[in-house]
GROMACS .gro file of N, CA and C in nm:
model
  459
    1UNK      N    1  -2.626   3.139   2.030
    1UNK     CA    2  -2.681   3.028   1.953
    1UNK      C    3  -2.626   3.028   1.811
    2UNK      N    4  -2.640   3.167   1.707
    2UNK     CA    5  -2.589   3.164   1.629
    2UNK      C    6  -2.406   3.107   1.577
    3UNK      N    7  -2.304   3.150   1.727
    3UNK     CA    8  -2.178   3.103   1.693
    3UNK      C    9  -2.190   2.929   1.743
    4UNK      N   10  -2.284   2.893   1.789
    4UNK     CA   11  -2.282   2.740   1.817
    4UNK      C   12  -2.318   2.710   1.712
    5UNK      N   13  -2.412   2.715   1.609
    5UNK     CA   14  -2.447   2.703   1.483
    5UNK      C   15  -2.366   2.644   1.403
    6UNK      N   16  -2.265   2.805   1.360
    6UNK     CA   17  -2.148   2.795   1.265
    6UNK      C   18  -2.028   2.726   1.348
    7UNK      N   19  -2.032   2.716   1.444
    7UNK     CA   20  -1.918   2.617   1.537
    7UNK      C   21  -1.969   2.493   1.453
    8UNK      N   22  -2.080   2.401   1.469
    8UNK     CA   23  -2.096   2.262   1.400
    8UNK      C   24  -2.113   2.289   1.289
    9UNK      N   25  -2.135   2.368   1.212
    9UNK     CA   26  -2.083   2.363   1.055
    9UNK      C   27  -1.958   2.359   1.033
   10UNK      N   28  -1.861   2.456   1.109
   10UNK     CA   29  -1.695   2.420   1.068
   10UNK      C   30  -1.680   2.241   1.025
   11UNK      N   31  -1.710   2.229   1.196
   11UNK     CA   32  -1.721   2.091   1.271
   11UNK      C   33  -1.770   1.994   1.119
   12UNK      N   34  -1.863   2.012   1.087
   12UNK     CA   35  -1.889   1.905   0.973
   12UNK      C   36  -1.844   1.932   0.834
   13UNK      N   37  -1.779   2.033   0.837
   13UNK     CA   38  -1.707   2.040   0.695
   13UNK      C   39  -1.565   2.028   0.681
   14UNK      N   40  -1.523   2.068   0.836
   14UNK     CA   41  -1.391   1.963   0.815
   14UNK      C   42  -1.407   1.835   0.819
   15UNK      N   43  -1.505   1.781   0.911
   15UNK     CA   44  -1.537   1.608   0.882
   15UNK      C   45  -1.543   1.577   0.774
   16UNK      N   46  -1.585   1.635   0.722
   16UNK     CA   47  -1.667   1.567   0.518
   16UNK      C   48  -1.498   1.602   0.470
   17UNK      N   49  -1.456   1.679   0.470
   17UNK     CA   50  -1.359   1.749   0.404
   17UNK      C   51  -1.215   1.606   0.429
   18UNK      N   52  -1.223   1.552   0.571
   18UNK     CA   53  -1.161   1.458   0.608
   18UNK      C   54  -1.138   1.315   0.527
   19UNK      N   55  -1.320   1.304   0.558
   19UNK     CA   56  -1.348   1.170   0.538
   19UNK      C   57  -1.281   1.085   0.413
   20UNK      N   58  -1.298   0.989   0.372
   20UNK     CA   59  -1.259   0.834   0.336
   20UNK      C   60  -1.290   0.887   0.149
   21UNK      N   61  -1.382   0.903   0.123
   21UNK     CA   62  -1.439   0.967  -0.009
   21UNK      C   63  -1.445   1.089  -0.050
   22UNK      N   64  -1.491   1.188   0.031
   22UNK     CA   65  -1.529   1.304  -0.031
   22UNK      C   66  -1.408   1.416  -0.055
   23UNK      N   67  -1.306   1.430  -0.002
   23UNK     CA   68  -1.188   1.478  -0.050
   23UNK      C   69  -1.084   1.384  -0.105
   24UNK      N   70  -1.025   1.245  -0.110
   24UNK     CA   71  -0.991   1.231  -0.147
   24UNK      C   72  -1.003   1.271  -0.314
   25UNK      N   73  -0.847   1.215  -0.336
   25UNK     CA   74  -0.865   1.288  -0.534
   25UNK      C   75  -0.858   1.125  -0.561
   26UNK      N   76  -0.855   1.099  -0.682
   26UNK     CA   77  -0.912   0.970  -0.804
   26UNK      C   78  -0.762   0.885  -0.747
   27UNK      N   79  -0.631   0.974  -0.747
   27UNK     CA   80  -0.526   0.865  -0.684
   27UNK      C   81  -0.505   0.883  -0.548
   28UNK      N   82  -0.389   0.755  -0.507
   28UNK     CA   83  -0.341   0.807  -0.350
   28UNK      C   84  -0.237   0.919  -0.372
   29UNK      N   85  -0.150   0.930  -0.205
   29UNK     CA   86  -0.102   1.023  -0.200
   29UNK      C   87   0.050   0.961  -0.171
   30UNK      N   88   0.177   0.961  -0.167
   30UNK     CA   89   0.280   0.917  -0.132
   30UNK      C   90   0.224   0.901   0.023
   31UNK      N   91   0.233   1.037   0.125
   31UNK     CA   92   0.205   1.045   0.265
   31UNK      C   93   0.102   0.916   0.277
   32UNK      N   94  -0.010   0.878   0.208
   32UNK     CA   95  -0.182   0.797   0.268
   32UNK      C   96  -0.065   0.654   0.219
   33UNK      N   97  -0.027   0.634   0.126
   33UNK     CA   98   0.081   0.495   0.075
   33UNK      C   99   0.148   0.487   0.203
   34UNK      N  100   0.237   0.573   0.297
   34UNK     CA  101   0.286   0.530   0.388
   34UNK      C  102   0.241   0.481   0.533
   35UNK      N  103   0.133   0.601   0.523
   35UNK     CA  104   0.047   0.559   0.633
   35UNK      C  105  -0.014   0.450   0.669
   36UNK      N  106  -0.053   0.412   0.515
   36UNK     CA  107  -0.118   0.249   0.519
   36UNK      C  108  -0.052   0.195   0.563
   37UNK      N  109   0.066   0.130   0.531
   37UNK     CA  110   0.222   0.065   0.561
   37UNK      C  111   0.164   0.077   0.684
   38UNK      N  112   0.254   0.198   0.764
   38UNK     CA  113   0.295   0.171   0.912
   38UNK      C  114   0.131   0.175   0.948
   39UNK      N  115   0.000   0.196   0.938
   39UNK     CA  116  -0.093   0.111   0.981
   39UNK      C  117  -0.107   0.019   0.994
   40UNK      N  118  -0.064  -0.076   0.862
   40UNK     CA  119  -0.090  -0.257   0.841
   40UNK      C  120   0.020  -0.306   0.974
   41UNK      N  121   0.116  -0.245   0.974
   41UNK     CA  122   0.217  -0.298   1.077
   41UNK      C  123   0.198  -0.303   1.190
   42UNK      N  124   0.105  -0.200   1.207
   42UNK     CA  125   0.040  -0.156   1.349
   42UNK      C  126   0.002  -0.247   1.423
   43UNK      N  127  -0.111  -0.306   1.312
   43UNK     CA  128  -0.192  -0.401   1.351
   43UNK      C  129  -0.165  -0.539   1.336
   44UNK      N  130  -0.045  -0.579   1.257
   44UNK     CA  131   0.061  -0.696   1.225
   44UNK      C  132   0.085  -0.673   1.430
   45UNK      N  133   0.156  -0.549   1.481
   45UNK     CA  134   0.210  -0.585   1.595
   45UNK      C  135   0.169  -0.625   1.715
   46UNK      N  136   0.003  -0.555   1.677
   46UNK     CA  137  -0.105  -0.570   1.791
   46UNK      C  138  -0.182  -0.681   1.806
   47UNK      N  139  -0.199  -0.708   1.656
   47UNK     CA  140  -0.330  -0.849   1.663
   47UNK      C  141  -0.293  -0.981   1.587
   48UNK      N  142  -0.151  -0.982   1.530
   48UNK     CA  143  -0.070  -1.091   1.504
   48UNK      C  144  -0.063  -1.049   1.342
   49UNK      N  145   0.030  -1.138   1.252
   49UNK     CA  146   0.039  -1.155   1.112
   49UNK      C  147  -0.090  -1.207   1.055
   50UNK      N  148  -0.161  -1.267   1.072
   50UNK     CA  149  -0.273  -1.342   1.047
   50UNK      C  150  -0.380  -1.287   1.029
   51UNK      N  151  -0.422  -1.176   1.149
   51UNK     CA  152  -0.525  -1.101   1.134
   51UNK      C  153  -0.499  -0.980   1.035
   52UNK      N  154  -0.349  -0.903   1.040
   52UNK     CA  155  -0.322  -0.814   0.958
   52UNK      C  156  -0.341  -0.882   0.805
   53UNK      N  157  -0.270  -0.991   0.785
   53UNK     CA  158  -0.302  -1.045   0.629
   53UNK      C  159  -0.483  -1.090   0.570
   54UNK      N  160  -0.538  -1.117   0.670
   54UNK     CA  161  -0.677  -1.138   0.677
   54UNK      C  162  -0.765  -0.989   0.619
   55UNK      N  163  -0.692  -0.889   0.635
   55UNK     CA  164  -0.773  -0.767   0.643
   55UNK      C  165  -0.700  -0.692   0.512
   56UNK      N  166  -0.563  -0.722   0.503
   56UNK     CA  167  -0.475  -0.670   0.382
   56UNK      C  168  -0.574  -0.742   0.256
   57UNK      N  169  -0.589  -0.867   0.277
   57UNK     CA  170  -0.606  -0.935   0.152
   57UNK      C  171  -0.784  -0.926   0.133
   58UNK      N  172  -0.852  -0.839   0.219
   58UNK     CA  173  -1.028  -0.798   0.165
   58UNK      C  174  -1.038  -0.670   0.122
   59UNK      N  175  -1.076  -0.717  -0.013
   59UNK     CA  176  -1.082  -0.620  -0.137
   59UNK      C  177  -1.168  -0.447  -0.060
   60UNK      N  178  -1.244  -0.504   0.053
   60UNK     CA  179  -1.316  -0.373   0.071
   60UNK      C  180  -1.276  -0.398   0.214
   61UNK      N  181  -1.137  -0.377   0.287
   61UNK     CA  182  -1.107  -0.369   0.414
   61UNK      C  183  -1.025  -0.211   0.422
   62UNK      N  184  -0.974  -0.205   0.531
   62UNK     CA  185  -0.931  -0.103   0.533
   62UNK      C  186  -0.754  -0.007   0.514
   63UNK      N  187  -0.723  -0.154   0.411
   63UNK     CA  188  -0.605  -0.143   0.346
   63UNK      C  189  -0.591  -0.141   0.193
   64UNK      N  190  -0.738  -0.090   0.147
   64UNK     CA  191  -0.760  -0.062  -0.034
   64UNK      C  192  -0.854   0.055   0.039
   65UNK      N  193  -0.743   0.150  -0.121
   65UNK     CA  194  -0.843   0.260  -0.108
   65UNK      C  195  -0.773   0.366  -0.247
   66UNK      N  196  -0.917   0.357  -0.326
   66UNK     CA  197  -0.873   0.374  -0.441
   66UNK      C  198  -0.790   0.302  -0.483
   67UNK      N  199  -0.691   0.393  -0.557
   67UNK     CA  200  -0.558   0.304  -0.642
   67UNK      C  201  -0.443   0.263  -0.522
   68UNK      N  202  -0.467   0.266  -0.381
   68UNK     CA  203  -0.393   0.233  -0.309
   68UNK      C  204  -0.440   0.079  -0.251
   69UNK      N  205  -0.348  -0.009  -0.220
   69UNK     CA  206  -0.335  -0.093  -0.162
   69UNK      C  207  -0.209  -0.188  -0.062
   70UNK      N  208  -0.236  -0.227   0.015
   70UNK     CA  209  -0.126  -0.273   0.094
   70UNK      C  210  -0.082  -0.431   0.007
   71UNK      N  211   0.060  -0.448   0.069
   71UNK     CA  212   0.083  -0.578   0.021
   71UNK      C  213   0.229  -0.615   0.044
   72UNK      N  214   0.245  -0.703   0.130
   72UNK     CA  215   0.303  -0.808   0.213
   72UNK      C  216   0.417  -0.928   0.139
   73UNK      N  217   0.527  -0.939   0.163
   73UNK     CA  218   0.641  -1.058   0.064
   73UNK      C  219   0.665  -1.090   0.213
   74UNK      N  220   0.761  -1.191   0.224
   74UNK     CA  221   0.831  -1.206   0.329
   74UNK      C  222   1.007  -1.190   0.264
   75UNK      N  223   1.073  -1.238   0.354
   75UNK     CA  224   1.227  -1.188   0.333
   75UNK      C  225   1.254  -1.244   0.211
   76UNK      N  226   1.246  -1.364   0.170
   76UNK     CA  227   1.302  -1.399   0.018
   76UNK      C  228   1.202  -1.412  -0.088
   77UNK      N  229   1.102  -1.305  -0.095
   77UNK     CA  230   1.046  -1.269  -0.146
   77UNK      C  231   0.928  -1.303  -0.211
   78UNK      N  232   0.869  -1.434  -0.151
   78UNK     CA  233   0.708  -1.484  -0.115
   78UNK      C  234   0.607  -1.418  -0.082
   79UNK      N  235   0.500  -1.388  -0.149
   79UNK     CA  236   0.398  -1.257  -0.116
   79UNK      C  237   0.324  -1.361  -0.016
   80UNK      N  238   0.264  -1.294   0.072
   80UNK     CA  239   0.198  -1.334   0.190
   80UNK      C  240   0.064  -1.293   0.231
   81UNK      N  241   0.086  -1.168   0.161
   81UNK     CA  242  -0.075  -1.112   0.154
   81UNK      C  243  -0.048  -0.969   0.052
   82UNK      N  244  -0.200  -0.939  -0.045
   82UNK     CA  245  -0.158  -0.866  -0.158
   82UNK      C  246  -0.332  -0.816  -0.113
   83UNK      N  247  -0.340  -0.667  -0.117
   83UNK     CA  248  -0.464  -0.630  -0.147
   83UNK      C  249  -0.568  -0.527  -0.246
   84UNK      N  250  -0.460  -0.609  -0.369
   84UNK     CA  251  -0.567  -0.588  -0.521
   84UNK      C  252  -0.552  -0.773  -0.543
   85UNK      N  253  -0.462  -0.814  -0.555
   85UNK     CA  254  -0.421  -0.954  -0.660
   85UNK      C  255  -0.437  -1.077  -0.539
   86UNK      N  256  -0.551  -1.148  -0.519
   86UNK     CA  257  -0.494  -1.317  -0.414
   86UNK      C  258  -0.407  -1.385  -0.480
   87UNK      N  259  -0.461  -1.421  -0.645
   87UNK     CA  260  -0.356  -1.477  -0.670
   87UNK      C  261  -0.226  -1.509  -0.643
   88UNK      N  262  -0.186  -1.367  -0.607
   88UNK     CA  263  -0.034  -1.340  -0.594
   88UNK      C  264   0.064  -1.401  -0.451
   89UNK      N  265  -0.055  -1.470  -0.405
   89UNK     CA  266  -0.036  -1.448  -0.250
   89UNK      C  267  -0.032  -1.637  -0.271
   90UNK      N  268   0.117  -1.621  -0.164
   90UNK     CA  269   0.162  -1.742  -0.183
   90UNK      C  270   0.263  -1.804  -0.271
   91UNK      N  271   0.253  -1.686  -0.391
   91UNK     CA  272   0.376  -1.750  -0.462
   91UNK      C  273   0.505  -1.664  -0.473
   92UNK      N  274   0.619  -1.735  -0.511
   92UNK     CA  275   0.791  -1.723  -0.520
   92UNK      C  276   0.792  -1.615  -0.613
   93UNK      N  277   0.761  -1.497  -0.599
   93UNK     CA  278   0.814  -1.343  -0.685
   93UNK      C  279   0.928  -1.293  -0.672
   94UNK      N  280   1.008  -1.327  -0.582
   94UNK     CA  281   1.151  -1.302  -0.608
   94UNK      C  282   1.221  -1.270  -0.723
   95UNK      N  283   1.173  -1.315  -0.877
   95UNK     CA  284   1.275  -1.292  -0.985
   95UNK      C  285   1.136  -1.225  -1.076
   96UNK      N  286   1.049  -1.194  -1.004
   96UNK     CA  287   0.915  -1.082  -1.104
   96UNK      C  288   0.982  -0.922  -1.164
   97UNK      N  289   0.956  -0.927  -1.281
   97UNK     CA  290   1.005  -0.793  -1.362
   97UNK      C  291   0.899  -0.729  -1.405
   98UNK      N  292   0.949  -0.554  -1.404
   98UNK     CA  293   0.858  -0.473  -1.453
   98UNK      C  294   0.801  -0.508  -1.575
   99UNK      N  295   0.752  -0.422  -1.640
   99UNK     CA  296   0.736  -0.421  -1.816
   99UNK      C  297   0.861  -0.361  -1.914
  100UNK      N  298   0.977  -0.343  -1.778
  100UNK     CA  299   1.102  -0.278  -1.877
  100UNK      C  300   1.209  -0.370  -1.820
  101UNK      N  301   1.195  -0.506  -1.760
  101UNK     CA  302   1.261  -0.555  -1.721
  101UNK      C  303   1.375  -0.582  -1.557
  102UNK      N  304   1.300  -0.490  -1.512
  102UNK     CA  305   1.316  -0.421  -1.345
  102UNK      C  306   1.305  -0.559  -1.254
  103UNK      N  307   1.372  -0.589  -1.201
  103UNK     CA  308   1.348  -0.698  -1.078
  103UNK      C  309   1.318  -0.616  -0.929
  104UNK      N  310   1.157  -0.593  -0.940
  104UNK     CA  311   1.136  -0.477  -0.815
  104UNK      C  312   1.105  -0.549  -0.705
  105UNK      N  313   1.088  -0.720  -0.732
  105UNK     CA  314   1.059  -0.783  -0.622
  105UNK      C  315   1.131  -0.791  -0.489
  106UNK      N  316   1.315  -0.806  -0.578
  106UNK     CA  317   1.469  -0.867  -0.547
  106UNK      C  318   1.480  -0.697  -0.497
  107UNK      N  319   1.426  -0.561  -0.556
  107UNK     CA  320   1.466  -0.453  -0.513
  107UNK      C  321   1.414  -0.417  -0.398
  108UNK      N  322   1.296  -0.443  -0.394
  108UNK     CA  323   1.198  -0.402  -0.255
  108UNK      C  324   1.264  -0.562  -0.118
  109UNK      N  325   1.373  -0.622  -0.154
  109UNK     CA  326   1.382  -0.703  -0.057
  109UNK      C  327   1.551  -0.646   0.021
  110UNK      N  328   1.625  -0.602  -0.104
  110UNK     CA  329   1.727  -0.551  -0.112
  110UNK      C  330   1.729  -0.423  -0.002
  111UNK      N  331   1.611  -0.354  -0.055
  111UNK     CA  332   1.597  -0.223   0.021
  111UNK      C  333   1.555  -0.246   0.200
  112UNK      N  334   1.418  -0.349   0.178
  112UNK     CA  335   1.435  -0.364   0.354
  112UNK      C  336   1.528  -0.480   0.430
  113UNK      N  337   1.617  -0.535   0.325
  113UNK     CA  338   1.752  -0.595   0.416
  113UNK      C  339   1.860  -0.439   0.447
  114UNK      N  340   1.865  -0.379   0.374
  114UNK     CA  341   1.998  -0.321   0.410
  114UNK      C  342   1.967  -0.203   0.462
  115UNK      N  343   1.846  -0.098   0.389
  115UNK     CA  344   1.780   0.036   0.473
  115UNK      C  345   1.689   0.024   0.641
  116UNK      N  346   1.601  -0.099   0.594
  116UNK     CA  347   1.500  -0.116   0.676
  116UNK      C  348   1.369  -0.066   0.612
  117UNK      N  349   1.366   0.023   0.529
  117UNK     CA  350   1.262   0.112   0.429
  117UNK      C  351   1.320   0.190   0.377
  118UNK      N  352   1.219   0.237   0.266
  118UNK     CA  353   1.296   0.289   0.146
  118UNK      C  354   1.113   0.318   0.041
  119UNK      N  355   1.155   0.420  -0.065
  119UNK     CA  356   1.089   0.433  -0.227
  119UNK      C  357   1.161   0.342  -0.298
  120UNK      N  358   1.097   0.296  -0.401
  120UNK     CA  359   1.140   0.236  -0.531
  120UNK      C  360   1.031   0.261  -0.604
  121UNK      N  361   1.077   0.273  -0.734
  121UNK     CA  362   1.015   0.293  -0.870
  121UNK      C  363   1.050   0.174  -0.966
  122UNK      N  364   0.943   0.189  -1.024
  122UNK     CA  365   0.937   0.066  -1.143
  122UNK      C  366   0.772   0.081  -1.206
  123UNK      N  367   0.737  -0.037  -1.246
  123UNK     CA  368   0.613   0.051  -1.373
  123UNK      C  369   0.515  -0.108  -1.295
  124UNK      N  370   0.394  -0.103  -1.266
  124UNK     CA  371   0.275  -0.208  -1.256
  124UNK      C  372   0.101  -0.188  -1.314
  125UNK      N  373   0.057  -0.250  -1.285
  125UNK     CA  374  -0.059  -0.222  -1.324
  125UNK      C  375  -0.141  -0.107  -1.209
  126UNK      N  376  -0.221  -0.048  -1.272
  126UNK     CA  377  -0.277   0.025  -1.226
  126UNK      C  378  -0.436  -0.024  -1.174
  127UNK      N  379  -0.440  -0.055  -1.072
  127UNK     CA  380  -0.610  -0.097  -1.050
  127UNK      C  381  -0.693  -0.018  -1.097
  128UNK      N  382  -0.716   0.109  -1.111
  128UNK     CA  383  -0.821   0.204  -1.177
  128UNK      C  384  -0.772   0.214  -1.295
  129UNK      N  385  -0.714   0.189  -1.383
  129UNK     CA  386  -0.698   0.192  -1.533
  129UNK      C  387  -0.643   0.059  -1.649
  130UNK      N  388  -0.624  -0.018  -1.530
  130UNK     CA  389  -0.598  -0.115  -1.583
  130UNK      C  390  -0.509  -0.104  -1.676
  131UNK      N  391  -0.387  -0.056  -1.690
  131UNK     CA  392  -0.272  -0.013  -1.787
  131UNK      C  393  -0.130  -0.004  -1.693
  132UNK      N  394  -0.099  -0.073  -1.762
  132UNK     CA  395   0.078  -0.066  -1.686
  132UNK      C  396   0.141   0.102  -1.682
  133UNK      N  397   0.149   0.141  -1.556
  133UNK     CA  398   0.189   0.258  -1.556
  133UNK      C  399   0.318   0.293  -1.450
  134UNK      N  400   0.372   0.412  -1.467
  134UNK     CA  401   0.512   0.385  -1.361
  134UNK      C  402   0.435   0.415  -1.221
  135UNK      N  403   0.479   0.357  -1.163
  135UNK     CA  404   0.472   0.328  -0.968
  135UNK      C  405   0.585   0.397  -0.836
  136UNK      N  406   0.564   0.395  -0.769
  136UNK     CA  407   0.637   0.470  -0.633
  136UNK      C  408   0.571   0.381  -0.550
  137UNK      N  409   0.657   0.270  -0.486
  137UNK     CA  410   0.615   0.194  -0.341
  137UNK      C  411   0.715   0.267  -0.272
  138UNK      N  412   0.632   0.243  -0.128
  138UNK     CA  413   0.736   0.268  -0.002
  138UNK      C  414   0.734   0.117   0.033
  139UNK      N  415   0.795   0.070   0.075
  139UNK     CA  416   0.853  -0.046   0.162
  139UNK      C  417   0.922  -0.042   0.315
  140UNK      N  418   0.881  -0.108   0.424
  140UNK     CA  419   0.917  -0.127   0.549
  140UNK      C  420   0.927  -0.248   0.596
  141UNK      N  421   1.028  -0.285   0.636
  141UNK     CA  422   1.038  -0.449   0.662
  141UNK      C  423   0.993  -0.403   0.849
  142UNK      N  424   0.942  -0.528   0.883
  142UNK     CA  425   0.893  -0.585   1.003
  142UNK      C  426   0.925  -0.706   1.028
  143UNK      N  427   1.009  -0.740   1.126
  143UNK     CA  428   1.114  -0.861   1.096
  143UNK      C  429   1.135  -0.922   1.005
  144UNK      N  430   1.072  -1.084   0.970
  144UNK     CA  431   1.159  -1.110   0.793
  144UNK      C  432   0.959  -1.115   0.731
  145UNK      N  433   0.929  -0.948   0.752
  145UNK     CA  434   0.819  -0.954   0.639
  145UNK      C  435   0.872  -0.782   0.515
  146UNK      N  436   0.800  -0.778   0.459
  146UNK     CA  437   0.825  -0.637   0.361
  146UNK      C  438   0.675  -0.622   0.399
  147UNK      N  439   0.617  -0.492   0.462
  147UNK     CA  440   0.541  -0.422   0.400
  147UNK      C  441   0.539  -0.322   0.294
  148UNK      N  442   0.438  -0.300   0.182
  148UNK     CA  443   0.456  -0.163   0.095
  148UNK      C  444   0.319  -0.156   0.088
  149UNK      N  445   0.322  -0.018  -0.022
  149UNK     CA  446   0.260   0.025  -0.070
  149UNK      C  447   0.240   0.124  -0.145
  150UNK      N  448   0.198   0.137  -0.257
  150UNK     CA  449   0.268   0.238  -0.392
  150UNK      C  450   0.139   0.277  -0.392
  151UNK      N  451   0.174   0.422  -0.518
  151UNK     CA  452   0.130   0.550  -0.539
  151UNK      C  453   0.135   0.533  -0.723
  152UNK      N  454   0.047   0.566  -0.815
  152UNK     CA  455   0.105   0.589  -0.932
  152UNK      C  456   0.100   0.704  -1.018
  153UNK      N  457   0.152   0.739  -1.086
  153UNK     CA  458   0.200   0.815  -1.111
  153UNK      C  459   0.187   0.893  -1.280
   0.00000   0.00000   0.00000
């Protein structure tokens, strides 16, 4: 009885230790930035573009978390779904620059025409601090869409 005991204590402290909140740290992780990605795609492949952008673009779905969020351009560089900014969604970012003058829109389109995926760096706002800070997206194109999702730094 006693090792069944400490058997479901392991059991629930690696759960907690797992979970969504209680280990995560205050930022994401490069690895959880990618995962999101090829998650959102997952479900881009399974349940159509529509439902994946439906779920990218709710502030409390399961593509924001913390300072991480997913977010969607298509090939010439039209955001399609963004999940910190709606605004953003829908309009021609193709020629959008950092705060040092970076065209990361034209870079993250560059990268999934010719790699397929790829990192890029450049500087954005930070949802938890609200301060332009430097960034690390991963990017994965899925036919003519870009998924990413950055890390900061």
């Amino acid at each position: 009885m006693k090792k069944l005991v400490m058997v479901g204590l392991v059991v629930l402290v690696v759960i907690g230790l797992t979970g969504k909140g209680f280990a995560a740290g205050k930022h994401g992780t490069a690895a959880e930035a990618e995962g999101m990605v090829k998650k959102a795609i997952a479900m881009a492949k399974a349940k159509g573009n529509e439902a994946a952008f439906a779920e990218i673009n709710n502030p409390k779905g399961q593509f924001t978390d913390r300072d991480l969020y997913v977010f969607v351009y298509d090939i010439n560089g039209k955001c399609v779904a963004h999940g910190q900014n709606l605004k953003m969604v829908g309009k021609e970012l193709i020629d959008m620059k950092d705060a040092d003058g970076k065209a990361f829109v034209k870079e993250r389109v560059e990268i999934a025409k010719t790699k397929g995926s790829g990192w890029q760096d450049y500087k954005f706002t930070d949802p938890l601090t609200k301060k332009i800070e430097p960034k690390r997206a991963y990017v994965e194109r899925y036919g003519d869409l870009i998924f990413g999702s950055g890390i900061y730094r």
